[in-house]
mmCIF file of C-alpha atoms in Angstrom:
data_model
loop_
_atom_site.group_PDB
_atom_site.id
_atom_site.type_symbol
_atom_site.label_atom_id
_atom_site.label_comp_id
_atom_site.label_asym_id
_atom_site.label_seq_id
_atom_site.Cartn_x
_atom_site.Cartn_y
_atom_site.Cartn_z
ATOM 1 C CA MET O 1 30.300 1.175 46.083
ATOM 2 C CA ASN O 2 28.065 3.666 48.343
ATOM 3 C CA MET O 3 24.524 3.132 49.290
ATOM 4 C CA VAL O 4 23.402 5.867 46.767
ATOM 5 C CA THR O 5 24.942 4.284 43.596
ATOM 6 C CA LYS O 6 23.438 0.995 44.739
ATOM 7 C CA LEU O 7 20.098 2.247 45.038
ATOM 8 C CA LEU O 8 20.630 4.290 41.590
ATOM 9 C CA ILE O 9 21.588 1.119 39.895
ATOM 10 C CA CYS O 10 18.580 -0.663 41.542
ATOM 11 C CA LEU O 11 16.102 1.830 40.336
ATOM 12 C CA VAL O 12 17.457 1.856 36.702
ATOM 13 C CA SER O 13 17.212 -1.838 36.627
ATOM 14 C CA VAL O 14 13.817 -2.136 37.625
ATOM 15 C CA LEU O 15 12.508 0.790 35.392
ATOM 16 C CA LEU O 16 14.606 -1.042 32.212
ATOM 17 C CA ALA O 17 12.767 -4.564 33.500
ATOM 18 C CA ALA O 18 9.424 -2.453 33.682
ATOM 19 C CA SER O 19 9.812 -1.341 29.815
ATOM 20 C CA VAL O 20 10.661 -4.618 28.235
ATOM 21 C CA MET O 21 7.611 -6.206 26.697
ATOM 22 C CA ALA O 22 7.370 -9.608 25.665
ATOM 23 C CA THR O 23 5.128 -10.455 22.780
ATOM 24 C CA PRO O 24 3.005 -14.000 22.883
ATOM 25 C CA VAL O 25 4.257 -16.723 20.652
ATOM 26 C CA ASP O 26 1.462 -18.843 18.732
ATOM 27 C CA THR O 27 1.875 -22.516 19.928
ATOM 28 C CA TYR O 28 -0.529 -23.992 18.006
ATOM 29 C CA GLU O 29 -0.106 -27.728 17.008
ATOM 30 C CA PHE O 30 -1.107 -28.614 13.548
ATOM 31 C CA LYS O 31 -2.127 -32.093 12.465
ATOM 32 C CA THR O 32 0.004 -31.883 9.401
ATOM 33 C CA THR O 33 3.010 -30.015 8.074
ATOM 34 C CA GLU O 34 0.623 -29.167 4.972
ATOM 35 C CA ASN O 35 -2.135 -27.693 7.115
ATOM 36 C CA GLN O 36 0.292 -25.747 8.889
ATOM 37 C CA GLN O 37 1.620 -24.206 5.486
ATOM 38 C CA ARG O 38 -1.781 -23.661 3.904
ATOM 39 C CA ALA O 39 -2.788 -21.996 7.534
ATOM 40 C CA LEU O 40 0.546 -19.692 7.378
ATOM 41 C CA SER O 41 -0.228 -19.210 3.674
ATOM 42 C CA LEU O 42 -3.861 -17.957 4.384
ATOM 43 C CA ALA O 43 -2.863 -15.630 7.709
ATOM 44 C CA HIS O 44 -0.451 -13.908 5.084
ATOM 45 C CA GLN O 45 -3.259 -12.866 2.883
ATOM 46 C CA LEU O 46 -5.603 -11.688 5.303
ATOM 47 C CA ARG O 47 -5.366 -8.251 6.844
ATOM 48 C CA CYS O 48 -5.833 -7.547 10.358
ATOM 49 C CA PRO O 49 -8.944 -5.473 11.270
ATOM 50 C CA GLN O 50 -7.408 -3.500 13.917
ATOM 51 C CA CYS O 51 -3.768 -2.814 12.600
ATOM 52 C CA GLN O 52 -4.951 -2.134 8.677
ATOM 53 C CA ASN O 53 -1.626 -2.232 7.516
ATOM 54 C CA GLN O 54 -0.307 -5.508 8.562
ATOM 55 C CA ASN O 55 -1.307 -9.242 7.820
ATOM 56 C CA LEU O 56 -2.460 -11.709 10.656
ATOM 57 C CA VAL O 57 1.001 -13.315 10.929
ATOM 58 C CA ASP O 58 2.571 -9.791 11.167
ATOM 59 C CA SER O 59 0.312 -8.387 13.637
ATOM 60 C CA ASN O 60 0.432 -8.410 17.476
ATOM 61 C CA SER O 61 -2.921 -7.292 18.238
ATOM 62 C CA PRO O 62 -5.245 -9.583 20.165
ATOM 63 C CA VAL O 63 -7.633 -9.612 17.390
ATOM 64 C CA ALA O 64 -5.077 -10.847 14.956
ATOM 65 C CA GLN O 65 -4.262 -13.562 17.337
ATOM 66 C CA ASP O 66 -7.757 -14.479 17.688
ATOM 67 C CA LEU O 67 -8.165 -14.786 13.956
ATOM 68 C CA ARG O 68 -4.877 -16.555 13.604
ATOM 69 C CA LEU O 69 -6.222 -19.126 15.921
ATOM 70 C CA GLU O 70 -9.355 -19.290 14.190
ATOM 71 C CA VAL O 71 -7.708 -19.868 11.045
ATOM 72 C CA TYR O 72 -5.508 -22.328 12.272
ATOM 73 C CA LYS O 73 -8.785 -24.353 13.879
ATOM 74 C CA MET O 74 -10.485 -24.075 10.068
ATOM 75 C CA VAL O 75 -7.618 -25.510 8.371
ATOM 76 C CA ASP O 76 -7.216 -28.406 10.622
ATOM 77 C CA ASN O 77 -11.078 -28.793 10.709
ATOM 78 C CA GLY O 78 -10.749 -29.344 6.773
ATOM 79 C CA LYS O 79 -12.080 -26.195 5.743
ATOM 80 C CA THR O 80 -11.222 -25.312 2.385
ATOM 81 C CA ASP O 81 -9.234 -22.102 1.606
ATOM 82 C CA ALA O 82 -12.616 -20.652 -0.064
ATOM 83 C CA GLU O 83 -14.538 -21.307 2.990
ATOM 84 C CA ILE O 84 -12.158 -19.869 5.196
ATOM 85 C CA ILE O 85 -11.983 -16.496 3.046
ATOM 86 C CA ASP O 86 -15.600 -16.654 2.619
ATOM 87 C CA PHE O 87 -16.091 -16.668 6.534
ATOM 88 C CA MET O 88 -13.579 -13.769 7.136
ATOM 89 C CA THR O 89 -15.079 -11.496 4.574
ATOM 90 C CA SER O 90 -18.554 -12.042 5.697
ATOM 91 C CA ARG O 91 -17.393 -11.413 9.216
ATOM 92 C CA TYR O 92 -15.134 -8.367 8.599
ATOM 93 C CA GLY O 93 -16.004 -7.570 4.818
ATOM 94 C CA ASP O 94 -13.621 -7.165 1.981
ATOM 95 C CA PHE O 95 -11.240 -5.075 3.842
ATOM 96 C CA VAL O 96 -9.494 -8.358 5.299
ATOM 97 C CA LEU O 97 -8.594 -9.144 1.856
ATOM 98 C CA TYR O 98 -5.003 -7.797 0.445
ATOM 99 C CA LYS O 99 -6.147 -8.626 -2.920
ATOM 100 C CA PRO O 100 -9.847 -7.785 -3.133
ATOM 101 C CA LYS O 101 -12.109 -9.530 -5.512
ATOM 102 C CA LEU O 102 -13.151 -7.954 -8.851
ATOM 103 C CA ASP O 103 -16.800 -7.443 -8.528
ATOM 104 C CA SER O 104 -19.024 -4.125 -8.785
ATOM 105 C CA LYS O 105 -17.914 -2.638 -5.499
ATOM 106 C CA THR O 106 -14.132 -2.920 -6.350
ATOM 107 C CA TYR O 107 -14.263 -1.657 -10.042
ATOM 108 C CA VAL O 108 -12.774 1.621 -9.088
ATOM 109 C CA LEU O 109 -10.024 0.081 -7.070
ATOM 110 C CA TRP O 110 -8.803 -2.305 -9.945
ATOM 111 C CA LEU O 111 -9.648 -0.107 -12.720
ATOM 112 C CA GLY O 112 -8.804 3.278 -11.346
ATOM 113 C CA PRO O 113 -5.005 3.341 -11.773
ATOM 114 C CA ILE O 114 -5.582 2.194 -15.522
ATOM 115 C CA GLY O 115 -7.922 5.009 -16.174
ATOM 116 C CA LEU O 116 -5.677 7.430 -14.531
ATOM 117 C CA LEU O 117 -2.806 6.394 -16.617
ATOM 118 C CA VAL O 118 -4.991 6.801 -19.801
ATOM 119 C CA PHE O 119 -6.005 10.040 -18.612
ATOM 120 C CA GLY O 120 -2.244 11.239 -17.854
ATOM 121 C CA LEU O 121 -1.328 10.128 -21.325
ATOM 122 C CA PHE O 122 -4.264 12.024 -23.047
ATOM 123 C CA ILE O 123 -2.962 15.047 -21.348
ATOM 124 C CA GLY O 124 0.417 14.643 -22.102
ATOM 125 C CA PHE O 125 -0.445 14.087 -25.883
ATOM 126 C CA ILE O 126 -2.353 17.255 -25.794
ATOM 127 C CA PHE O 127 0.179 19.060 -24.284
ATOM 128 C CA VAL O 128 3.250 18.096 -26.576
ATOM 129 C CA ARG O 129 0.667 18.732 -29.654
ATOM 130 C CA ARG O 130 0.209 22.530 -28.338
ATOM 131 C CA GLN O 131 3.834 22.845 -27.695
ATOM 132 C CA ARG O 132 4.446 21.755 -31.559
ATOM 133 C CA ILE O 133 1.824 23.721 -32.993
ATOM 134 C CA GLN O 134 2.983 27.123 -31.320
ATOM 135 C CA PRO O 135 6.334 27.605 -32.798
ATOM 136 C CA ALA O 136 4.880 26.811 -36.131
ATOM 137 C CA GLU O 137 2.458 29.913 -35.589
ATOM 138 C CA ALA O 138 5.555 32.048 -34.245
ATOM 139 C CA ASP O 139 7.271 31.510 -37.562
ATOM 140 C CA SER O 140 4.462 33.144 -39.560
ATOM 141 C CA LEU O 141 5.005 36.903 -39.045
ATOM 142 C CA SER O 142 3.411 39.627 -40.938
ATOM 143 C CA PRO O 143 5.673 41.773 -43.456
ATOM 144 C CA GLU O 144 5.153 44.852 -40.752
ATOM 145 C CA GLN O 145 6.488 42.400 -38.178
ATOM 146 C CA GLN O 146 9.449 41.056 -39.973
ATOM 147 C CA ALA O 147 10.616 44.723 -40.583
ATOM 148 C CA GLU O 148 10.456 45.632 -37.017
ATOM 149 C CA LEU O 149 12.415 42.552 -36.050
ATOM 150 C CA ALA O 150 15.028 43.244 -38.470
ATOM 151 C CA ALA O 151 15.345 46.671 -37.451
ATOM 152 C CA LEU O 152 15.561 45.601 -33.931
ATOM 153 C CA LEU O 153 18.263 43.327 -34.800
ATOM 154 C CA LYS O 154 20.137 45.818 -36.646
ATOM 155 C CA GLU O 155 20.025 48.234 -33.501
ATOM 156 C CA SER O 156 21.195 45.312 -31.261
ATOM 157 C CA LYS O 157 24.369 44.760 -33.733
ATOM 158 C CA ALA O 158 24.991 48.418 -33.573
ATOM 159 C CA ASN O 159 24.941 48.593 -29.949
ATOM 160 C CA LYS O 160 27.620 45.706 -29.327
#
């Protein structure tokens, strides 16, 4: 190999090495395996405030890492699930919950889909009802209209 080829290979290797990013791995050691399972379950239920579409376990953001560690520590310190969730919601709001509580602020969230379904069924019922009524009205022609229709039909048959 000549010098240019070696230099090119070296440059490509450096660029590829610089583009590789390693993600940190949580290495928290729990007191018991039950605590570990509980903490992971809680971290799956809580949304990352920075990512907004990932839970704390799936997110690699620094905020999610800090919150995961906080959840892990609280579980090992004997806090209940309710206490941990209350702490997180008091700090970050109901947004961190994937399944928000049913209260006055979330009625639209929980009842909105049901309301939209009822509204859609109502509109569908009205539409179907009007479709059934309109053909019945078309059958009731006045004698003049019936005579005109009969004449048109005779003309069309004669033209064929």
